[in-house]
């Protein structure tokens, strides 16, 4: 069995307000190219397919298009789970039909105990879950943490182990000893969500999702694939790509790097330098740039001047301590009630408001003003 | 060919704030019972499966569960289209897999010209569309109205007609001469969305969705199935159910009525009578009630007293002209900014706000207050 391990696609995610869809489409097509070149038998996706529970239509469209291509056209079996960013219910729609062409997408805790046998391997697909799901499944009120749950989960899974086969666990959680970066949602409370790596020993390989750094965990039989793209400045020095997992008598792991359309980079310079072609021709202006500004004086219309040259600015920070970041600026822009509601709606739903919604909002705000 | 024709399910719709999911589940299970009893060869659903483009998870879950049951378990072929209330993109996710078990769900204009042959019949599945889709598909800028579009659509479809077979069109629009009720969204501008019934003559049967009244159109070869439930007070006297369509040499139509869990009813009485057991034991208190109140005096705490006895009140109106409706009351309740945003979000997204969203909202409102 030779498969490709990826995770944390976060389709539809924005980076400081910049739409990443084009970059995501590029990097995911690179993954398919690797799968074909490496002649893998299957593709594993360890959760967080989407960035939010209600993805924008463009995100839904893209994921659907990808799966048609990978599974129906290229005939790759797919073993996937939902992550903490996905809506397990929304993602589960249609899965009964998907599995008929070996596109297995598990989103419910209870589904994880029936392994999917493929060639010489049993795949256990354990979606992201909260302890309450385990409490109710095992009818055991003493289960308070993910670790307690996982002890029972692994015991239960082992009952289905076929000694003649290899066992792969696909899951989405935080394994103790891993290093976190900024862009993962902080979900743990006092370490309650952490799994000791030792618990995962019974498996020949554990394909993990959740942490965006592929180097976060160096356990003999377990790896994070990491996200295929950098999603925050803190990931600036991380390698991004996918694992090719060869599971015959021994486990052989090969990390294949992917070059993104645009990288994240830092630049330290004075405002004058930044506007000087002889300076900016020496760097890749298309990258997502974190700018450290050497100046001390106030610079009028600074962001607009910079944006005319650098299309993807993550933030601008004064090296000498005076801060000015784009996110601050955005906060100031949305102080009007209508703009606030609109921004909030767009942010949450991932779609602009329709005319009908907008007129509903305006009418209600009007009423509000009149009665205050 | 013998099939069942239904439409306008609007799964997830609320009636004056009351959740209809339980009633919808009941009425849809009645439809399956009819399909089995009548031994139909297929089930046709003519659009508006959901009530909104982003349905609540409970709605998604229910629709998915139904289709698993109808298509995968009971093996009914399903011919369905999206309506104006559905998101064509969201609904299209997974359709390539669905069709492998004869669950055909068309959501895109271009998909409608390739009929689906089943037994002696060709099914043309034409989803709800705007004239712009036809303009772009036919590369014809003169198409301004749905009628102009439909002339071309029908011509194009006829090219694929097999004279040895029957032709059924499944579509979702307003046919001239039909009668509308309140609960359909007003989408037409000056009648631009209307189709003359004569245009539909080439088909042996046209299974329509859009209007909620099954009696809205009496054309020899075309019918609205109507919604399976009453969705507004204006539908109080409508029969609700499904058509059993028998299409052999001749067309035989049989409307099968369905009794809902709770009906819509009107009651005219004084407040004193309404609170009197000897009065309310004579009516079905569980129904959705429009109450016409004979009293003239102000009644403190009226709605709460009435709701304690009548769990599903659509509205209360003074017979003598003084109005007091529940919708007015709801308007008053949402005048606080936080409540406003929360109500708006819940209304649009169909889900309550998460704790994270709520805290985001609170923080932003706090900032807003501080800077004002």
XYZ file of C-alpha atoms in Angstrom:
744
model
C 0.000 0.000 0.000
C 1.340 3.321 -1.074
C -0.710 6.409 -0.382
C -0.519 10.163 -0.298
C -1.239 11.899 3.015
C -2.505 15.483 3.061
C -4.701 17.537 5.429
C -5.803 21.015 6.503
C -6.803 22.348 3.120
C -9.056 25.021 4.662
C -10.668 25.705 1.283
C -12.106 29.222 1.298
C -9.688 30.554 3.927
C -8.573 34.148 3.640
C -5.143 35.424 4.633
C -5.465 38.898 6.146
C -8.458 39.471 3.905
C -6.803 38.118 0.752
C -8.769 35.417 -1.021
C -6.620 32.268 -1.264
C -8.888 30.288 -3.597
C -6.619 30.598 -6.619
C -3.562 29.562 -4.588
C -5.511 26.669 -3.098
C -6.633 25.473 -6.505
C -3.003 25.604 -7.662
C -1.563 23.724 -4.726
C -4.288 21.062 -4.840
C -3.675 20.468 -8.517
C 0.010 20.031 -7.620
C -1.041 17.367 -5.125
C -2.928 15.479 -7.827
C 0.154 15.691 -10.057
C 2.269 14.171 -7.277
C -0.305 11.412 -6.702
C -0.160 10.487 -10.384
C 3.622 10.727 -10.648
C 4.108 8.643 -7.494
C 1.476 6.131 -8.643
C -0.139 5.988 -5.213
C -2.959 3.531 -4.518
C -5.028 6.027 -2.545
C -5.216 9.563 -1.164
C -5.773 10.336 2.516
C -7.164 13.715 3.645
C -6.999 14.132 7.429
C -9.636 16.804 8.029
C -10.317 20.515 7.723
C -11.314 20.292 4.091
C -13.081 23.639 4.411
C -12.165 26.617 6.533
C -15.607 27.047 8.051
C -18.790 25.149 8.726
C -20.686 27.115 6.065
C -18.207 27.523 3.207
C -18.771 30.046 0.431
C -20.315 28.679 -2.769
C -16.975 29.094 -4.568
C -15.361 26.846 -1.967
C -18.109 24.236 -2.273
C -17.802 24.371 -6.043
C -14.049 23.914 -5.935
C -14.081 20.982 -3.509
C -16.783 19.268 -5.536
C -14.878 19.826 -8.778
C -11.678 18.438 -7.230
C -13.352 15.291 -5.939
C -15.010 14.636 -9.318
C -11.586 14.906 -10.894
C -9.633 12.875 -8.329
C -12.191 10.176 -7.640
C -14.502 9.873 -10.665
C -12.083 10.801 -13.443
C -8.686 9.707 -12.103
C -10.227 6.854 -10.065
C -8.195 7.488 -6.912
C -9.740 5.929 -3.813
C -10.050 8.685 -1.205
C -10.029 8.228 2.558
C -11.099 11.440 4.257
C -12.462 12.773 7.554
C -13.959 16.040 8.766
C -11.876 18.356 10.978
C -12.820 20.887 13.620
C -13.329 23.551 10.956
C -15.825 21.453 8.991
C -19.510 21.010 9.687
C -19.799 17.263 10.112
C -23.472 17.306 9.090
C -23.050 19.497 6.016
C -20.040 17.480 4.898
C -21.859 14.200 5.425
C -24.503 14.978 2.799
C -24.025 12.574 -0.082
C -21.361 10.397 1.561
C -23.487 7.249 1.111
C -23.279 7.798 -2.633
C -19.587 8.800 -2.606
C -18.518 5.536 -0.990
C -19.846 3.581 -3.975
C -16.853 4.833 -5.970
C -14.389 4.428 -3.073
C -14.606 8.017 -1.899
C -14.895 7.434 1.828
C -15.628 10.527 3.883
C -16.339 9.927 7.551
C -17.805 12.741 9.626
C -19.375 10.891 12.551
C -17.656 9.393 15.578
C -19.610 6.140 15.352
C -18.459 5.536 11.779
C -14.824 5.187 12.779
C -14.931 1.684 14.240
C -15.724 -0.107 11.023
C -12.437 -0.093 9.108
C -12.379 0.207 5.348
C -10.365 -2.613 3.897
C -8.387 -1.741 0.823
C -5.660 -3.973 -0.547
C -3.461 -5.064 2.370
C -4.596 -2.255 4.655
C -7.384 -1.397 7.084
C -8.197 2.314 7.208
C -9.813 3.609 10.395
C -11.308 7.018 9.645
C -11.820 8.924 12.888
C -13.228 12.428 12.314
C -12.572 15.295 14.724
C -14.775 14.772 17.769
C -15.574 16.230 21.166
C -15.464 14.077 24.332
C -19.275 14.245 24.535
C -19.563 12.088 21.384
C -17.424 9.411 23.028
C -19.395 9.687 26.301
C -22.620 9.044 24.484
C -21.229 6.342 22.164
C -19.602 4.340 24.970
C -22.341 5.254 27.474
C -19.590 6.206 29.888
C -19.961 9.444 31.839
C -16.427 9.250 33.180
C -15.022 10.270 29.791
C -14.059 13.936 30.178
C -11.065 14.378 27.890
C -10.082 13.434 24.365
C -7.311 11.324 25.859
C -9.780 9.285 27.943
C -11.935 8.913 24.851
C -8.988 7.824 22.698
C -8.018 5.082 25.135
C -11.432 3.510 24.574
C -11.421 4.283 20.857
C -8.100 2.528 20.280
C -9.206 -0.490 22.358
C -12.396 -0.733 20.334
C -10.605 -0.362 17.019
C -8.123 -3.091 17.931
C -10.987 -5.567 18.162
C -11.387 -5.156 14.410
C -7.675 -5.522 13.600
C -6.915 -8.185 11.019
C -3.416 -9.572 11.827
C -2.863 -10.296 8.151
C -3.211 -6.602 7.321
C -1.680 -3.227 8.074
C -3.646 -0.678 10.095
C -3.803 3.022 9.307
C -5.566 5.572 11.510
C -6.682 8.856 9.950
C -7.486 11.452 12.611
C -7.551 15.119 13.463
C -6.297 16.165 16.879
C -3.372 17.474 18.888
C -0.736 14.920 19.852
C 1.363 15.724 22.929
C 4.853 16.828 22.085
C 3.841 18.551 18.874
C 4.615 22.185 18.258
C 1.778 24.554 17.397
C 1.817 27.586 15.118
C -0.444 30.659 15.134
C -2.974 29.706 12.518
C -4.499 26.722 14.276
C -7.586 27.559 16.250
C -6.925 27.392 19.962
C -9.350 24.755 21.060
C -7.746 23.097 24.029
C -8.517 23.996 27.630
C -5.657 23.144 29.944
C -4.398 20.459 27.620
C -7.670 18.534 27.741
C -7.528 17.983 24.002
C -4.057 16.423 23.864
C -3.382 12.783 23.011
C -0.152 11.146 24.197
C 1.614 9.752 21.131
C 2.087 6.409 22.877
C -1.648 5.764 22.592
C -1.279 5.551 18.837
C 1.323 2.761 18.904
C -0.952 -0.077 17.755
C -1.239 1.493 14.294
C 1.282 1.022 11.521
C 0.755 4.623 10.508
C -1.289 7.529 11.850
C -2.155 10.157 9.241
C -2.769 13.294 11.271
C -4.440 16.584 10.542
C -4.880 19.700 12.735
C -1.399 21.197 13.078
C -0.216 23.069 10.020
C 3.455 22.233 10.422
C 4.487 18.893 8.903
C 7.495 18.852 11.236
C 5.372 19.356 14.368
C 5.580 15.696 15.329
C 8.428 13.235 14.766
C 6.942 9.985 15.949
C 8.033 6.746 14.323
C 4.553 5.816 13.129
C 2.730 9.174 13.069
C 2.962 12.398 11.104
C 1.117 15.609 10.470
C 1.041 16.341 6.753
C 0.646 20.020 7.584
C -1.369 22.405 5.473
C -0.429 22.584 1.797
C -0.224 26.401 2.036
C 1.141 28.795 4.641
C -1.787 30.320 6.513
C -0.011 32.742 8.822
C 3.194 34.689 9.273
C 4.256 32.212 11.957
C 4.444 29.522 9.249
C 6.940 31.546 7.215
C 9.785 29.036 7.552
C 7.741 25.847 7.312
C 8.097 23.407 4.444
C 4.742 22.713 2.804
C 3.803 19.591 0.892
C 2.508 16.035 1.318
C 3.727 12.699 2.630
C 4.100 9.716 0.358
C 3.581 6.774 2.683
C 4.875 3.377 1.665
C 3.524 0.686 3.907
C 4.789 -2.750 2.979
C 6.905 -4.702 5.464
C 8.378 -1.498 6.758
C 7.142 2.072 6.788
C 8.887 4.431 4.378
C 8.018 8.117 4.492
C 8.911 10.650 1.850
C 7.922 14.325 2.141
C 7.353 15.996 -1.203
C 7.515 19.756 -1.132
C 5.144 21.976 -3.096
C 5.964 25.488 -4.265
C 3.025 27.856 -3.807
C 2.004 30.517 -6.320
C 2.955 33.163 -3.753
C 5.081 32.670 -0.657
C 5.067 34.556 2.643
C 8.079 36.840 3.066
C 9.365 39.584 5.358
C 11.035 42.776 4.269
C 12.722 45.434 6.389
C 13.290 48.808 4.707
C 12.583 52.507 4.832
C 9.498 53.897 3.114
C 11.728 55.584 0.536
C 13.467 52.318 -0.283
C 10.153 50.502 -0.565
C 9.038 52.972 -3.240
C 12.326 52.755 -5.131
C 12.328 50.416 -8.185
C 16.005 49.631 -7.710
C 14.993 48.178 -4.329
C 11.754 46.406 -5.126
C 13.052 44.808 -8.301
C 15.380 42.772 -6.089
C 12.507 41.076 -4.239
C 9.395 39.151 -5.287
C 6.692 41.801 -4.947
C 3.922 39.242 -5.592
C 4.554 37.446 -2.312
C 2.514 37.997 0.854
C 4.725 40.551 2.561
C 5.154 41.454 6.183
C 6.821 44.862 6.045
C 9.029 46.199 8.836
C 9.356 49.928 8.361
C 12.493 51.711 9.529
C 10.941 55.207 9.459
C 9.920 57.197 12.518
C 7.910 59.998 10.883
C 4.189 59.857 10.134
C 3.659 58.928 6.455
C 0.387 60.213 4.961
C -1.494 57.793 2.710
C 1.152 55.179 3.421
C -0.879 52.008 2.836
C -2.259 53.137 -0.502
C 1.178 54.013 -1.781
C 2.571 50.676 -0.645
C -0.359 48.690 -2.046
C 0.187 50.234 -5.474
C 3.533 48.449 -5.555
C 3.015 45.482 -3.243
C -0.346 43.808 -3.999
C -0.301 41.405 -1.015
C 0.655 43.135 2.213
C 0.105 41.093 5.367
C 0.996 43.916 7.699
C 3.224 46.922 8.231
C 5.091 47.305 11.497
C 7.486 50.009 12.651
C 10.796 48.493 13.611
C 11.262 51.156 16.251
C 8.094 50.279 18.084
C 5.336 52.419 16.565
C 2.811 49.980 15.171
C 0.444 50.253 12.348
C -1.151 47.103 11.043
C -3.753 46.567 8.381
C -6.017 44.724 10.772
C -6.215 47.841 12.954
C -7.217 49.806 9.911
C -9.964 47.347 9.072
C -11.373 47.656 12.566
C -11.754 51.390 12.117
C -13.540 50.967 8.840
C -16.435 48.921 10.169
C -17.648 51.187 12.939
C -20.926 52.097 11.199
C -23.807 49.776 12.142
C -24.729 48.893 8.553
C -21.131 48.236 7.589
C -20.678 46.282 10.794
C -23.607 43.972 10.117
C -22.592 43.561 6.495
C -18.997 42.725 7.360
C -20.104 40.350 10.060
C -22.519 38.617 7.696
C -19.965 38.315 4.904
C -17.331 37.083 7.315
C -19.589 34.421 8.814
C -21.515 33.283 5.752
C -18.697 33.733 3.295
C -20.992 35.394 0.780
C -21.932 38.982 0.111
C -25.409 40.020 1.198
C -28.124 39.835 -1.428
C -30.158 42.910 -2.295
C -33.078 41.521 -0.336
C -30.972 40.966 2.760
C -29.452 44.416 2.425
C -32.835 46.090 2.168
C -34.070 44.081 5.165
C -31.071 45.315 7.125
C -31.553 48.913 6.065
C -35.222 48.895 7.008
C -34.523 47.428 10.404
C -31.712 49.877 11.118
C -34.049 52.653 10.056
C -36.666 51.481 12.543
C -33.980 51.238 15.191
C -32.886 54.826 14.618
C -36.443 56.096 14.705
C -37.300 54.492 18.028
C -34.103 55.268 19.866
C -44.525 5.160 -16.954
C -46.228 5.989 -13.723
C -44.649 8.565 -11.467
C -45.322 10.715 -8.454
C -45.059 14.486 -8.886
C -44.277 16.703 -5.919
C -42.535 20.094 -5.445
C -41.958 23.061 -3.143
C -40.910 21.169 -0.039
C -39.127 24.219 1.389
C -37.393 22.071 3.981
C -36.423 24.238 6.942
C -39.152 26.818 6.372
C -40.686 28.459 9.384
C -44.320 29.528 9.651
C -44.549 32.759 11.675
C -41.500 31.645 13.622
C -42.740 28.086 14.201
C -40.327 25.369 13.124
C -42.049 23.113 10.548
C -39.380 20.404 10.406
C -41.457 17.818 12.266
C -44.481 18.492 10.050
C -42.299 18.338 6.955
C -40.791 15.028 7.997
C -44.310 13.686 8.548
C -45.707 14.845 5.230
C -42.662 13.614 3.290
C -42.930 10.198 4.886
C -46.575 10.208 3.767
C -45.380 10.884 0.227
C -43.086 7.858 0.350
C -45.989 5.762 1.608
C -48.094 6.901 -1.363
C -45.226 6.164 -3.782
C -44.987 2.617 -2.442
C -48.740 2.046 -2.333
C -49.180 3.369 -5.877
C -46.182 1.371 -7.103
C -44.803 4.311 -9.091
C -41.749 3.860 -11.306
C -40.158 7.147 -10.260
C -40.534 10.283 -8.151
C -40.354 13.797 -9.599
C -39.473 16.803 -7.391
C -39.959 20.095 -9.228
C -37.751 22.444 -7.213
C -37.522 24.370 -3.951
C -36.242 21.411 -2.002
C -34.944 23.773 0.658
C -36.395 27.060 1.820
C -33.148 29.003 1.528
C -29.799 28.892 -0.198
C -27.978 28.063 3.049
C -30.281 25.653 4.852
C -29.873 24.868 8.556
C -27.951 21.684 9.367
C -31.171 20.022 10.516
C -32.665 20.667 7.082
C -29.581 19.310 5.300
C -29.637 16.274 7.555
C -33.312 15.616 6.869
C -33.060 15.953 3.093
C -30.028 13.677 3.032
C -31.770 11.099 5.218
C -34.849 11.164 2.978
C -32.881 10.664 -0.209
C -30.924 7.760 1.293
C -34.226 6.177 2.197
C -36.074 6.869 -1.057
C -33.237 6.260 -3.486
C -30.701 3.914 -1.852
C -33.021 1.851 0.349
C -36.340 1.889 -1.533
C -34.607 2.138 -4.935
C -36.906 4.817 -6.364
C -35.392 6.679 -9.319
C -35.627 10.394 -8.529
C -35.858 13.213 -11.064
C -35.332 16.547 -9.346
C -34.384 20.158 -10.055
C -33.412 23.177 -7.983
C -35.917 26.006 -7.499
C -35.502 29.718 -6.878
C -35.155 29.108 -3.136
C -32.289 26.648 -3.577
C -28.619 27.461 -4.103
C -27.875 25.734 -7.382
C -24.178 25.405 -6.519
C -24.655 24.073 -2.990
C -27.299 21.641 -4.196
C -25.113 20.453 -7.063
C -22.412 19.110 -4.743
C -22.372 15.347 -5.093
C -24.837 15.086 -7.983
C -22.291 13.236 -10.145
C -22.306 10.454 -7.565
C -26.096 10.553 -7.012
C -26.847 9.907 -10.670
C -25.076 6.545 -10.472
C -28.066 5.225 -8.508
C -30.646 7.051 -10.660
C -30.992 10.060 -8.367
C -30.878 12.801 -10.970
C -30.702 16.321 -9.574
C -30.183 19.083 -12.126
C -29.239 22.537 -10.922
C -27.660 24.109 -14.001
C -29.390 25.493 -17.075
C -27.021 23.746 -19.485
C -27.823 20.338 -17.986
C -31.454 20.494 -19.098
C -31.003 19.717 -22.793
C -29.753 16.180 -22.340
C -32.876 14.189 -21.454
C -32.710 11.289 -19.059
C -34.233 8.252 -20.656
C -36.077 5.978 -18.309
C -38.396 3.239 -19.519
C -40.639 4.729 -22.235
C -40.044 8.321 -21.184
C -37.574 11.165 -21.692
C -37.252 13.433 -18.669
C -36.047 16.992 -19.344
C -34.945 18.482 -16.024
C -34.908 22.269 -16.295
C -33.933 23.961 -13.014
C -35.119 27.450 -12.077
C -33.080 29.926 -14.116
C -32.716 33.642 -14.818
C -32.773 34.994 -18.401
C -29.043 35.751 -18.131
C -28.263 32.013 -18.069
C -30.139 31.563 -21.354
C -28.452 34.651 -22.870
C -25.053 33.221 -22.137
C -25.919 29.627 -23.085
C -27.467 30.577 -26.442
C -25.060 33.492 -26.956
C -28.084 35.647 -27.735
C -28.264 39.100 -26.183
C -31.837 39.631 -27.350
C -33.120 37.251 -24.671
C -34.547 39.491 -21.962
C -37.408 37.492 -20.477
C -38.002 33.950 -19.293
C -40.589 33.625 -22.055
C -38.040 34.502 -24.752
C -35.644 32.048 -23.163
C -38.253 29.301 -22.998
C -39.035 29.617 -26.702
C -35.425 28.726 -27.445
C -35.275 26.124 -24.688
C -38.294 24.229 -26.007
C -36.946 24.375 -29.580
C -33.618 23.006 -28.408
C -35.218 20.270 -26.327
C -37.375 19.156 -29.243
C -34.240 18.323 -31.217
C -33.623 15.542 -28.689
C -37.208 14.176 -28.781
C -37.433 10.478 -29.527
C -40.769 9.897 -31.342
C -40.980 6.415 -29.862
C -41.052 7.866 -26.357
C -43.053 10.175 -24.132
C -41.573 13.541 -23.078
C -41.836 14.986 -19.590
C -40.579 18.439 -18.652
C -39.782 19.164 -15.012
C -39.504 22.899 -14.351
C -39.957 25.657 -11.834
C -41.593 28.880 -13.018
C -44.783 30.859 -13.298
C -47.148 29.867 -16.103
C -49.544 32.575 -17.339
C -53.074 32.022 -16.167
C -52.083 30.505 -12.859
C -53.275 31.924 -9.580
C -50.704 32.922 -6.947
C -50.966 32.765 -3.171
C -49.114 34.813 -0.525
C -46.318 32.470 0.371
C -44.553 32.446 -2.991
C -41.714 34.906 -3.212
C -42.579 37.788 -5.523
C -39.887 37.518 -8.143
C -41.488 38.792 -11.309
C -41.115 42.356 -12.543
C -44.040 43.379 -14.741
C -44.776 39.805 -15.708
C -41.316 39.274 -17.194
C -41.080 35.898 -15.536
C -44.297 34.432 -16.949
C -44.462 31.596 -19.482
C -47.532 31.206 -21.705
C -48.889 27.704 -21.204
C -49.046 27.176 -24.983
C -45.243 27.080 -25.110
C -45.324 23.837 -23.153
C -47.551 21.995 -25.645
C -44.839 19.755 -27.149
C -44.526 17.844 -23.870
C -46.763 14.988 -22.818
C -46.633 16.249 -19.267
C -45.077 19.246 -17.537
C -44.371 18.715 -13.825
C -44.301 22.222 -12.390
C -43.033 23.695 -9.176
C -43.143 27.279 -7.853
C -46.791 27.947 -7.039
C -47.992 26.342 -3.830
C -51.548 25.729 -4.990
C -52.036 22.476 -6.900
C -55.169 23.966 -8.474
C -53.359 27.089 -9.729
C -53.166 25.785 -13.296
C -55.613 23.559 -15.156
C -53.835 22.900 -18.419
C -54.393 19.610 -20.188
C -50.721 18.567 -20.038
C -49.359 20.645 -17.137
C -49.866 20.811 -13.392
C -48.395 22.340 -10.279
C -48.163 19.738 -7.552
C -48.284 22.527 -5.000
C -46.450 22.411 -1.697
C -47.151 19.391 0.499
C -47.852 21.680 3.455
C -49.689 24.984 3.846
C -47.124 27.749 4.200
C -49.349 30.774 4.753
C -52.782 31.794 5.896
C -53.724 32.462 2.270
C -53.373 28.726 1.602
C -55.962 27.867 4.263
C -58.476 26.374 1.838
C -56.037 24.657 -0.524
C -55.869 20.917 -0.915
C -52.353 19.623 -0.327
C -50.891 16.432 -1.733
C -49.177 14.934 -4.782
C -50.070 13.962 -8.341
C -49.887 10.384 -9.493
C -49.156 10.710 -13.199
C -49.932 7.785 -15.468
C -48.401 8.288 -18.874
C -49.126 5.415 -21.202
C -51.157 6.078 -24.380
C -53.115 8.752 -22.592
C -52.360 10.937 -19.622
C -54.227 10.068 -16.435
C -53.851 12.351 -13.420
C -54.866 11.504 -9.900
C -54.381 13.932 -7.002
C -53.792 12.218 -3.681
C -54.433 14.382 -0.662
C -52.246 14.321 2.423
C -53.418 15.226 5.917
C -50.840 17.303 7.782
C -49.990 16.872 11.466
C -51.447 20.327 12.102
C -53.709 22.301 9.797
C -54.166 26.042 9.449
C -57.456 27.290 10.898
C -59.228 30.530 11.762
C -61.199 31.214 14.901
C -63.348 34.216 15.777
C -64.194 34.665 19.456
C -63.961 36.929 22.476
C -60.966 36.702 24.778
C -63.177 35.274 27.510
C -64.453 32.541 25.202
C -60.915 31.713 24.080
C -59.918 31.059 27.688
C -62.999 28.961 28.407
C -62.476 25.162 28.247
C -66.061 24.622 27.123
C -65.143 26.698 24.048
C -61.669 25.478 23.244
C -62.502 21.825 23.676
C -64.728 22.164 20.611
C -61.823 23.107 18.308
C -58.439 21.583 17.517
C -56.114 23.711 19.643
C -53.028 22.105 18.079
C -53.657 23.699 14.688
C -51.952 26.850 13.454
C -54.561 29.389 14.432
C -55.369 32.803 13.078
C -57.413 34.388 15.849
C -59.957 37.129 15.229
C -60.691 38.783 18.537
C -64.109 40.336 19.154
C -63.005 42.440 22.155
C -62.444 46.184 22.080
C -60.695 46.681 25.451
C -56.945 46.473 25.960
C -56.033 43.028 27.329
C -52.849 42.971 29.412
C -50.527 40.020 28.826
C -52.877 38.775 26.122
C -50.432 36.774 24.000
C -48.951 34.866 26.916
C -52.388 33.876 28.163
C -53.429 32.741 24.697
C -50.198 30.864 24.048
C -50.665 28.869 27.247
C -53.756 27.360 25.624
C -53.044 27.644 21.904
C -49.471 26.539 21.156
C -49.445 27.606 17.489
C -50.839 31.089 16.993
C -50.265 32.580 13.551
C -51.658 35.964 14.487
C -54.262 37.790 16.493
C -56.393 40.427 14.834
C -59.155 42.591 16.263
C -62.311 42.097 14.278
C -63.244 45.708 14.913
C -60.106 47.103 13.373
C -57.552 47.415 16.183
C -54.665 45.214 15.168
C -52.194 43.365 17.174
C -50.188 40.714 15.399
C -47.367 38.547 16.585
C -45.092 39.799 13.848
C -45.455 43.337 15.183
C -44.465 42.049 18.568
C -41.372 40.381 17.168
C -40.327 43.622 15.540
C -40.399 45.374 18.899
C -38.293 42.680 20.485
C -35.328 43.072 18.175
C -34.668 46.753 18.555
C -31.453 46.278 20.515
C -28.355 46.143 18.264
C -27.070 42.859 19.654
C -30.468 41.208 19.413
C -30.883 42.694 15.953
C -27.635 41.254 14.643
C -28.313 37.920 16.300
C -31.821 37.668 14.867
C -30.585 38.715 11.459
C -27.788 36.142 11.542
C -30.059 33.339 12.712
C -32.676 34.274 10.138
C -30.190 34.307 7.261
C -27.899 31.455 8.216
C -30.560 29.291 9.767
C -28.354 28.475 12.723
C -27.868 30.054 16.116
C -24.655 32.018 16.585
C -21.758 30.150 18.118
C -20.097 31.424 21.285
C -17.166 32.650 19.227
C -19.421 34.599 16.875
C -21.347 36.030 19.801
C -18.216 37.210 21.532
C -16.957 38.715 18.278
C -20.236 40.585 17.978
C -20.151 41.780 21.571
C -16.600 43.041 21.265
C -17.354 44.917 18.099
C -20.505 46.477 19.520
C -18.487 47.459 22.563
C -15.907 49.191 20.366
C -18.710 50.858 18.486
C -20.232 52.234 21.671
C -16.901 53.490 22.917
C -16.100 55.464 19.793
C -19.517 56.954 19.239
